[in-house]
PDB file of C-alpha atoms in Angstrom:
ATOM      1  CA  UNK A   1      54.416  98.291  88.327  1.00 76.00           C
ATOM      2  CA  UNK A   2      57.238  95.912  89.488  1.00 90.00           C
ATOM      3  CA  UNK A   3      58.613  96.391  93.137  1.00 95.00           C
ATOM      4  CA  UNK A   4      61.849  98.318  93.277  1.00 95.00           C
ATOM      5  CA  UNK A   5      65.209  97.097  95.001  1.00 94.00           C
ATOM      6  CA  UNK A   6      65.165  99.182  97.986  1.00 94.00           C
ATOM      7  CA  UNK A   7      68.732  99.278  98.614  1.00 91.00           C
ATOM      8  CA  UNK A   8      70.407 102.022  96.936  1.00 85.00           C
ATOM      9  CA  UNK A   9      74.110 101.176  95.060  1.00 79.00           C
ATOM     10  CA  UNK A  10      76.586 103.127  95.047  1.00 73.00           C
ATOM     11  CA  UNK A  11      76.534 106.898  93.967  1.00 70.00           C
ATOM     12  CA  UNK A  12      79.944 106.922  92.134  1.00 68.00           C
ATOM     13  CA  UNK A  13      82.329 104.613  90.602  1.00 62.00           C
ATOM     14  CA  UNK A  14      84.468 102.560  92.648  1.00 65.00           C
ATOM     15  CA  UNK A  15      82.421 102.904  96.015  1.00 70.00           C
ATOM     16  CA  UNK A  16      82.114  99.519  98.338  1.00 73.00           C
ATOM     17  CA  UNK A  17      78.834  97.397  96.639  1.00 74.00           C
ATOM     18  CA  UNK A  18      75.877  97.639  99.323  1.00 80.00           C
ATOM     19  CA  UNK A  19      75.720  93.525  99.907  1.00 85.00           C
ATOM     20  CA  UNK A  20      71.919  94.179 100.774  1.00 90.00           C
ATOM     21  CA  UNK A  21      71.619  95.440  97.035  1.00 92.00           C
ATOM     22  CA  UNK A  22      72.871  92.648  95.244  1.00 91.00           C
ATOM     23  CA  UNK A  23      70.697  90.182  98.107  1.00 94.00           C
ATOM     24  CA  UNK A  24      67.651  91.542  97.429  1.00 96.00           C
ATOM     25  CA  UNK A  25      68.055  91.746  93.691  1.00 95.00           C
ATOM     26  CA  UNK A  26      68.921  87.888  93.608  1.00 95.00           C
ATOM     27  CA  UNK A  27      65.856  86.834  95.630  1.00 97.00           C
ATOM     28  CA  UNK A  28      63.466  88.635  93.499  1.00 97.00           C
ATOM     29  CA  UNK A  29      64.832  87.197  90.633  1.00 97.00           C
ATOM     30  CA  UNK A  30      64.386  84.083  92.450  1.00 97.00           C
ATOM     31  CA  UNK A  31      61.024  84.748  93.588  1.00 97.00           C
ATOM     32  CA  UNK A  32      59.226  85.839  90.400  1.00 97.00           C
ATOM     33  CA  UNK A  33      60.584  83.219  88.574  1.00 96.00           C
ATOM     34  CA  UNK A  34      59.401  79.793  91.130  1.00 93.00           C
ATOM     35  CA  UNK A  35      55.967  80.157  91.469  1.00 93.00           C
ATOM     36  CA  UNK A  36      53.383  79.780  93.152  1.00 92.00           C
ATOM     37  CA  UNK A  37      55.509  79.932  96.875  1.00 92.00           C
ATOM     38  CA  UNK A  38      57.943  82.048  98.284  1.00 95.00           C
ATOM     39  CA  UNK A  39      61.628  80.544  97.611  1.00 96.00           C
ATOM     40  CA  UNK A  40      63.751  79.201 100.643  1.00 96.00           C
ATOM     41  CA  UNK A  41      66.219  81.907 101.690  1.00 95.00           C
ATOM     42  CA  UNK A  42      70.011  80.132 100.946  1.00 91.00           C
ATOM     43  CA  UNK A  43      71.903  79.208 103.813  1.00 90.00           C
ATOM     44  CA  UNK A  44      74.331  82.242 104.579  1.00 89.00           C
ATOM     45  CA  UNK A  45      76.512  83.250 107.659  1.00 88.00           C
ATOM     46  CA  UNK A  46      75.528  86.898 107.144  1.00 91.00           C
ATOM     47  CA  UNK A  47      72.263  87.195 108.725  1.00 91.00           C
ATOM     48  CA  UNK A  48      71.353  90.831 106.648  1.00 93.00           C
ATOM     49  CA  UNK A  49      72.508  89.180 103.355  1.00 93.00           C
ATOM     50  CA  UNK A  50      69.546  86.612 104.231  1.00 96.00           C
ATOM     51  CA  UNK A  51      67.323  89.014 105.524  1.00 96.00           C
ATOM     52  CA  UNK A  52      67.299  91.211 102.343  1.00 96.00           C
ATOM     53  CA  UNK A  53      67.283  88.170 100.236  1.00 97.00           C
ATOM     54  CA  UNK A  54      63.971  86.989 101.605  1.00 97.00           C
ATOM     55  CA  UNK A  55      62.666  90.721 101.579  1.00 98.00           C
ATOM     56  CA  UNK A  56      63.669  90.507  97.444  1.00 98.00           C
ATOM     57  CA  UNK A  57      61.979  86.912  97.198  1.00 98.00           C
ATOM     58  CA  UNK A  58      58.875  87.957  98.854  1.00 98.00           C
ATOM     59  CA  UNK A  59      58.419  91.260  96.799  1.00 98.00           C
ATOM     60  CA  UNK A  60      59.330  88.898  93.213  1.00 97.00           C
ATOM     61  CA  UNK A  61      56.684  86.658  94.787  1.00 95.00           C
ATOM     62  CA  UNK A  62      54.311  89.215  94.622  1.00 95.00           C
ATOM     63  CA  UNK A  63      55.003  90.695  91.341  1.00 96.00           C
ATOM     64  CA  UNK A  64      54.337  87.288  89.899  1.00 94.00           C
ATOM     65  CA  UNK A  65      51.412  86.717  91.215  1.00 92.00           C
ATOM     66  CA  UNK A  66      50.292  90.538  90.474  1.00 92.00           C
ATOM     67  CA  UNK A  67      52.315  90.936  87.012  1.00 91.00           C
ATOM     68  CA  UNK A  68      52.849  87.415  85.610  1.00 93.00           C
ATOM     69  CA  UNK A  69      55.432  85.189  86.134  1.00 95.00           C
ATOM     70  CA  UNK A  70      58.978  85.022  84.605  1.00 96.00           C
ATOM     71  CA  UNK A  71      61.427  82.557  83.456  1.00 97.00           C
ATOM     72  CA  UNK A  72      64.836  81.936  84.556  1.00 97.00           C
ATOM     73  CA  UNK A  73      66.021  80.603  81.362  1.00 97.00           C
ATOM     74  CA  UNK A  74      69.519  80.768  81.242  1.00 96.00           C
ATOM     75  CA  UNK A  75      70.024  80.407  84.712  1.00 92.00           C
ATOM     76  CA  UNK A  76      68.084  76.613  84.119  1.00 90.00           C
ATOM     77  CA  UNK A  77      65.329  77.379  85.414  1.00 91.00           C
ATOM     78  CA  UNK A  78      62.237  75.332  85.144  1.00 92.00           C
ATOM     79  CA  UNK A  79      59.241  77.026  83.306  1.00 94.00           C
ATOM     80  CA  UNK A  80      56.869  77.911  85.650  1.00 93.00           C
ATOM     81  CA  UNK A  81      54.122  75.881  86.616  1.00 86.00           C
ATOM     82  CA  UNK A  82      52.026  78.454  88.329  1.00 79.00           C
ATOM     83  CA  UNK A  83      49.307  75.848  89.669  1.00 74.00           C
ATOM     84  CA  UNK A  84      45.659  76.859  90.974  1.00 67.00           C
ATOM     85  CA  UNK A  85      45.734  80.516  92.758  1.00 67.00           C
ATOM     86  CA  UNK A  86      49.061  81.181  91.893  1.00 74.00           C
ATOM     87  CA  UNK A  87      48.078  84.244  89.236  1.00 74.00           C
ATOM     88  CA  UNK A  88      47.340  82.186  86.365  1.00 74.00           C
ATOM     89  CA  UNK A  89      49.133  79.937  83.486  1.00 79.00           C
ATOM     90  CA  UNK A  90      52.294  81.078  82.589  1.00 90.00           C
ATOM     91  CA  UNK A  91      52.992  81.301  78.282  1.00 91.00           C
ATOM     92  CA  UNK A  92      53.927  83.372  75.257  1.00 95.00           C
ATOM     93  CA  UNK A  93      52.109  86.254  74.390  1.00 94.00           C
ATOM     94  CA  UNK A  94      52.712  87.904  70.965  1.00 95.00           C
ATOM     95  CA  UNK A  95      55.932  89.203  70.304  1.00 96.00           C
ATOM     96  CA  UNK A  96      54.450  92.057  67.747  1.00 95.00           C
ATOM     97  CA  UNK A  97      58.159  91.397  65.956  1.00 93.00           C
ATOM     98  CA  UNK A  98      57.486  90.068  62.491  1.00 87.00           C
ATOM     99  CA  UNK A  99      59.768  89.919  59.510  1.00 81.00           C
ATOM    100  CA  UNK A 100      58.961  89.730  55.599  1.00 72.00           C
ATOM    101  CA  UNK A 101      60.514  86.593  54.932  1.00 72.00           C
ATOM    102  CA  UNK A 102      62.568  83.948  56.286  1.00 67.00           C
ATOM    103  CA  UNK A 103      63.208  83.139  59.990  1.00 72.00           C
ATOM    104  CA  UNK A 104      59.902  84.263  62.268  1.00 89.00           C
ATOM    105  CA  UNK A 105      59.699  85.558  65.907  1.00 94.00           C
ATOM    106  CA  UNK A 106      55.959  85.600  66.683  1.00 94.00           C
ATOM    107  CA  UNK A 107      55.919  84.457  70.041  1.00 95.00           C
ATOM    108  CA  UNK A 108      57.055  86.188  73.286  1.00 97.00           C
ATOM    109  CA  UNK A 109      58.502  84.487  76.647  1.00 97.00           C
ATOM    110  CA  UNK A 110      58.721  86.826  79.661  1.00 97.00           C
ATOM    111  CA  UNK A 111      62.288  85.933  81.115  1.00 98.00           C
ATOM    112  CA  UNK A 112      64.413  86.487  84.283  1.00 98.00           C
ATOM    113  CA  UNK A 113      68.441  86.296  84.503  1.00 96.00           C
ATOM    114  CA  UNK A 114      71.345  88.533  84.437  1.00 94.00           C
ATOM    115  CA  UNK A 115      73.376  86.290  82.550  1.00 94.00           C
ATOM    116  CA  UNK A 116      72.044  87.308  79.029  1.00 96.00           C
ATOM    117  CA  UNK A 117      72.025  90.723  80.125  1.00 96.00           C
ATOM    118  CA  UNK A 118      75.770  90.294  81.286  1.00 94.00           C
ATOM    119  CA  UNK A 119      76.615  89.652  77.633  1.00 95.00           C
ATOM    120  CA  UNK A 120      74.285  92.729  76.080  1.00 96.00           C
ATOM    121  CA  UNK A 121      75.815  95.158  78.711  1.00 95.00           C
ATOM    122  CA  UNK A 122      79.392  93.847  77.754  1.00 93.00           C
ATOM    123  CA  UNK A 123      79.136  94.413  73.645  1.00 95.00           C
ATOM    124  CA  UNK A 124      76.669  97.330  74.236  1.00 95.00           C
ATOM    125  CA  UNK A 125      78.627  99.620  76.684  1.00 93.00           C
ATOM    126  CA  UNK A 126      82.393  97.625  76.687  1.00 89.00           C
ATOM    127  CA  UNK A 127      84.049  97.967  80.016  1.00 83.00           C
ATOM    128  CA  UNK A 128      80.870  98.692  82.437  1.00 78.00           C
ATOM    129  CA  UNK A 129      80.142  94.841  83.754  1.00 71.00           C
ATOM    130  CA  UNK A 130      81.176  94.787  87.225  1.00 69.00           C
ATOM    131  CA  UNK A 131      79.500  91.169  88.435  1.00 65.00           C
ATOM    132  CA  UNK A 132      77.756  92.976  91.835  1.00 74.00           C
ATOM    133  CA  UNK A 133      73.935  92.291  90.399  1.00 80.00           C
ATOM    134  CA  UNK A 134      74.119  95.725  89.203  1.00 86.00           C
ATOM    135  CA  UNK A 135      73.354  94.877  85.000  1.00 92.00           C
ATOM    136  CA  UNK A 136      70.039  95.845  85.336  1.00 94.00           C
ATOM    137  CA  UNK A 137      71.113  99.238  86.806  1.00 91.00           C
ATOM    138  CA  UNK A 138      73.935  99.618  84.239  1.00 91.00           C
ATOM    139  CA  UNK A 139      72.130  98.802  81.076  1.00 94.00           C
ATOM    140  CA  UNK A 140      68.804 100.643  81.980  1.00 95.00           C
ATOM    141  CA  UNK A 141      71.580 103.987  82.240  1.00 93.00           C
ATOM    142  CA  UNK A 142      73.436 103.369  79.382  1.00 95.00           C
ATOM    143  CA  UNK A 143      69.963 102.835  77.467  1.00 97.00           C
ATOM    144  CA  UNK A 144      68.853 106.264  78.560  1.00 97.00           C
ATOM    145  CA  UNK A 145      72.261 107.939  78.071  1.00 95.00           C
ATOM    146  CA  UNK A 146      72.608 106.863  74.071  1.00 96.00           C
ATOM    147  CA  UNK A 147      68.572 107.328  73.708  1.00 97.00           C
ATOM    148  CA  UNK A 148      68.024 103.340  72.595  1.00 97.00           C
ATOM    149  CA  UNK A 149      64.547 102.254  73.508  1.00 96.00           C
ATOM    150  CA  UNK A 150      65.209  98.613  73.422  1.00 97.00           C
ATOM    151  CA  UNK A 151      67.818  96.003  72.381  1.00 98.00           C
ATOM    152  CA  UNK A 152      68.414  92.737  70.554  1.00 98.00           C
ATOM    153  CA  UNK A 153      70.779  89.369  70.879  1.00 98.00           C
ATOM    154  CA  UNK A 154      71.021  86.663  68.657  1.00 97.00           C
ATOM    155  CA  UNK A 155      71.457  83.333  71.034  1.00 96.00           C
ATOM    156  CA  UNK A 156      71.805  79.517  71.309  1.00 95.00           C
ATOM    157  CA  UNK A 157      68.521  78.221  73.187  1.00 96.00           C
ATOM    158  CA  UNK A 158      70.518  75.217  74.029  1.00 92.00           C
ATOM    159  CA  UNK A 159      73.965  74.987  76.047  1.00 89.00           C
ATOM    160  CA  UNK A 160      76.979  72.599  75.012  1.00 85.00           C
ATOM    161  CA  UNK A 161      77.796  72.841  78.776  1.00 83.00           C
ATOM    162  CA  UNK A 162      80.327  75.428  80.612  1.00 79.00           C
ATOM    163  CA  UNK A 163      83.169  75.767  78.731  1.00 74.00           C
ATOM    164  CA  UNK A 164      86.750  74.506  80.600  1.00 76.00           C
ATOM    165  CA  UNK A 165      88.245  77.634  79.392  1.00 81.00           C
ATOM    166  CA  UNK A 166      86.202  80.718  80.269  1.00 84.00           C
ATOM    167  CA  UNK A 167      86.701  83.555  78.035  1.00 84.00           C
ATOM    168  CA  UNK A 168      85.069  86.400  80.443  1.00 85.00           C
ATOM    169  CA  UNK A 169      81.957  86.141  77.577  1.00 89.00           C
ATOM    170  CA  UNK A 170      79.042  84.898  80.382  1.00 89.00           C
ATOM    171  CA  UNK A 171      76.539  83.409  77.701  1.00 93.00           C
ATOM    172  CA  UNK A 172      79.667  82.080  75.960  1.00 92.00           C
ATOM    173  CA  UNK A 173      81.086  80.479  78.914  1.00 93.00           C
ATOM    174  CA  UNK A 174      77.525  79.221  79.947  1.00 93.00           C
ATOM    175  CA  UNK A 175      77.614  77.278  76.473  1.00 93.00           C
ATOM    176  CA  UNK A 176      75.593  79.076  74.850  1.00 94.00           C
ATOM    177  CA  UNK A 177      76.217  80.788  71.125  1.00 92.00           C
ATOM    178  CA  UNK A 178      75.396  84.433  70.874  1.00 95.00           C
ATOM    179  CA  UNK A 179      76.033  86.640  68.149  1.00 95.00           C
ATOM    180  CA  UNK A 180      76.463  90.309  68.064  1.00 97.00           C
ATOM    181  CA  UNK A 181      73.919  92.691  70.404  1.00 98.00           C
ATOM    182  CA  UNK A 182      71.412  95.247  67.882  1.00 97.00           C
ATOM    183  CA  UNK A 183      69.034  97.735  68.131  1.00 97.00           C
ATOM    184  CA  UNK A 184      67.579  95.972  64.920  1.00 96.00           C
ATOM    185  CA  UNK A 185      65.185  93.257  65.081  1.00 96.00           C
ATOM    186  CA  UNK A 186      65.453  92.465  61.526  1.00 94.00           C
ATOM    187  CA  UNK A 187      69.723  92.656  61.980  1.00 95.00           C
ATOM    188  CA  UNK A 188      69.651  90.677  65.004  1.00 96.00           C
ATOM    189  CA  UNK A 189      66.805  87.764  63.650  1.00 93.00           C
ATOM    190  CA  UNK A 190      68.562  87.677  60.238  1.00 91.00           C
ATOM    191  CA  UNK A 191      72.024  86.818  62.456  1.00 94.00           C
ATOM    192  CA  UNK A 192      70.025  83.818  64.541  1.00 91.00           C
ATOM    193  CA  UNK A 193      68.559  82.529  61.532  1.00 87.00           C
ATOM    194  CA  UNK A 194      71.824  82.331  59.108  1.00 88.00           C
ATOM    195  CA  UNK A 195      73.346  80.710  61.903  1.00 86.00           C
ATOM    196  CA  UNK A 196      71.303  78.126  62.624  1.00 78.00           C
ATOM    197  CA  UNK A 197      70.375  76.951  58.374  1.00 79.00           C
ATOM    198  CA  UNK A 198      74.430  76.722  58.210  1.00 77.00           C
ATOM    199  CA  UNK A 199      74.460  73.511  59.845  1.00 70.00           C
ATOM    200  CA  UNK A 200      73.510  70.059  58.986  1.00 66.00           C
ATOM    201  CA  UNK A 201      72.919  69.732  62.681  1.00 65.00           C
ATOM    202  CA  UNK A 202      69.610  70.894  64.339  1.00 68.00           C
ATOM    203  CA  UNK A 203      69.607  73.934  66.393  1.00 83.00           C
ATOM    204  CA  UNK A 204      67.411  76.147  68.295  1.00 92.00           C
ATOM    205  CA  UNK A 205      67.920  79.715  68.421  1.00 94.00           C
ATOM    206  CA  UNK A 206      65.942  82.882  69.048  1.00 95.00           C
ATOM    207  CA  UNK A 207      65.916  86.774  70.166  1.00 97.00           C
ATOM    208  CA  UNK A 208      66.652  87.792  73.711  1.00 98.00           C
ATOM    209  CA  UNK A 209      64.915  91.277  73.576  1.00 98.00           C
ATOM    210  CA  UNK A 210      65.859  93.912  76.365  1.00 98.00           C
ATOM    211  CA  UNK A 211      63.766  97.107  76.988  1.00 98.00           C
ATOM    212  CA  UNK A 212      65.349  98.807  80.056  1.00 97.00           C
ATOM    213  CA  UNK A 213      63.039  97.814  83.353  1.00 95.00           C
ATOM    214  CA  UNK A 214      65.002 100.006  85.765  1.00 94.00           C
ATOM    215  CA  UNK A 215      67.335  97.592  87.990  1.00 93.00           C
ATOM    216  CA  UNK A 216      65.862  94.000  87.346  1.00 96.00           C
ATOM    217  CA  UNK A 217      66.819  91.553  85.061  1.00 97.00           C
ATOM    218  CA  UNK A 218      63.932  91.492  82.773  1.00 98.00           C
ATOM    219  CA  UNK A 219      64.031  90.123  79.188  1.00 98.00           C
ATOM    220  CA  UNK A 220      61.970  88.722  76.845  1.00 98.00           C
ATOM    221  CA  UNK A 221      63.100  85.614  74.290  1.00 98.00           C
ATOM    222  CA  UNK A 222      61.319  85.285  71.173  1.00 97.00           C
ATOM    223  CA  UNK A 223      62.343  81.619  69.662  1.00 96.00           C
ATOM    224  CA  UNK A 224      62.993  81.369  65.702  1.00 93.00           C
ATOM    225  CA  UNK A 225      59.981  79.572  64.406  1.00 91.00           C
ATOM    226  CA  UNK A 226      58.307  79.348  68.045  1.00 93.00           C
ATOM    227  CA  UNK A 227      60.376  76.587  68.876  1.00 93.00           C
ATOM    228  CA  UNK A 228      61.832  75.393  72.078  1.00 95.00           C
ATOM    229  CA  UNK A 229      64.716  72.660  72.627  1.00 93.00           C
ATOM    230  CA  UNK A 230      63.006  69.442  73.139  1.00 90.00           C
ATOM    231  CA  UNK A 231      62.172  69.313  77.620  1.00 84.00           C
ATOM    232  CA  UNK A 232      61.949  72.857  77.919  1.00 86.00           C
TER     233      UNK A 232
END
């Protein structure tokens, strides 16, 4: 079982974010995604926003090396190269998602990053983003609340760069295309593949699949036709 934040946020709506919360959240997400050593706490004037960021990196750390390791996709991230000792190789697994015909999403990429999740939380429950690290939180509760077991979004594996007007969409603004969050596979891998055979140009696209992993950023990305854009 993954290590839990062990900063509490806040019990009701418009209460000051705990800064330890969102610290420790961002170096486990750091730390199970850059194996096989702990990552270098950032340079910060607050000396508890460093402290619980190292306490977060040490405990993702961990979890890799326990659980597997995950990776930061959207956040650029390089795949992880686990190396000897480190918990093993890190690759797909079997997605268990298959579809009659057409576009296929057989393999499975265990992934790290709120940014995706930014997007799902903002189509899925409209008005509950509040940029404080807490979209893991959110979407887990608004999961439970409307009784949905896991979710779907159609994306852009590659990004055209951050876009010079930012629209509030993250994934958009990131560069990347999304299309519209489902709790249908078929829906959601029927979307990513009529997108990408309308163009003369080649793209890569694929699945970012959420099941609700209490308050971290997990995700997994199934690519259409197990393939990757070319240095990833």
């Amino acid at each position: 079982m993954a290590q839990h934040n062990p900063y509490r946020p806040p019990a009701r709506p418009g209460e000051p974010m705990p800064f330890r919360f969102s610290a420790w959240q961002s170096g486990y997400d750091a730390g199970i995604a850059t194996p096989p050593d702990v990552p270098a706490t950032p340079l910060v004037r607050n000396p508890d926003y460093a402290r619980a960021w190292a306490q977060g990196a040490e405990a993702g750390n961990a979890d890799g090396r326990r659980e597997g390791w995950r990776w930061a996709y959207f956040d650029g991230g390089v795949r992880p190269d686990p190396g000897a000792g480190a918990g093993g190789p890190y690759g797909p697994g079997d997605s268990g998602e298959r579809l009659p015909q057409g576009a296929h999403y057989a393999q499975s990429w265990p992934c790290v990053g709120e940014l995706p999740l930014r997007t799902v939380l903002a189509q899925f429950a409209p008005g509950s983003d509040d940029a404080n690290g807490l979209t893991g939180t959110l979407l887990a509760q608004v999961c439970a609340d409307k009784g949905v077991d896991r979710l779907y979004l159609p994306v852009g594996l590659s990004s055209s760069g951050p876009d010079p007007q930012p629209t509030g969409d993250p994934l958009a603004d990131a560069g990347h295309w999304h299309g519209a969050v489902s709790e249908s596979f078929a829906e959601a891998g029927e979307e990513a593949f009529q997108w990408v055979t309308s163009s003369r140009i080649p793209r890569h696209v694929g699945l970012v699949r959420y099941v609700p992993a209490a308050e971290h950023h997990f995700f997994d990305l199934l690519p259409e036709g197990s393939r990757l854009p070319p240095g990833r």
